[in-house]
Amino acid sequence: MIGLSVAIGRFIEALFWAIARVAGVVSLAAIAGAAVLGGLWLLGRAMWKRRRR
């Protein structure tokens, strides 16, 4: 009975860490995507100002 309890505990712990890892990767991808879009927006704005002169 104790062995089953330990196995269930380890499974839940592994599941928690897997979910945390996926959440970290997703948040990092979202932040990186926002940074890239912001950089492209600033670059496009600068190019648009030069073109209009």
Steps between C-alpha positions, in 0.01 A plus 500: 500500500784740584672417171186592307472827692862587417444413134192722482688783671790473258260493206324816620834671558620407149171621354533832686855556373400409144214752510731766648758433229244532218360818655851644517572420136166646389553821698854536366373454144228760557746753641747437217223534241384828652858631500549405135170662399590815694838518332347453157241766574769749604710414195201538269409832658854632452505385138158658438622835635805493271289412199254787551770771496 
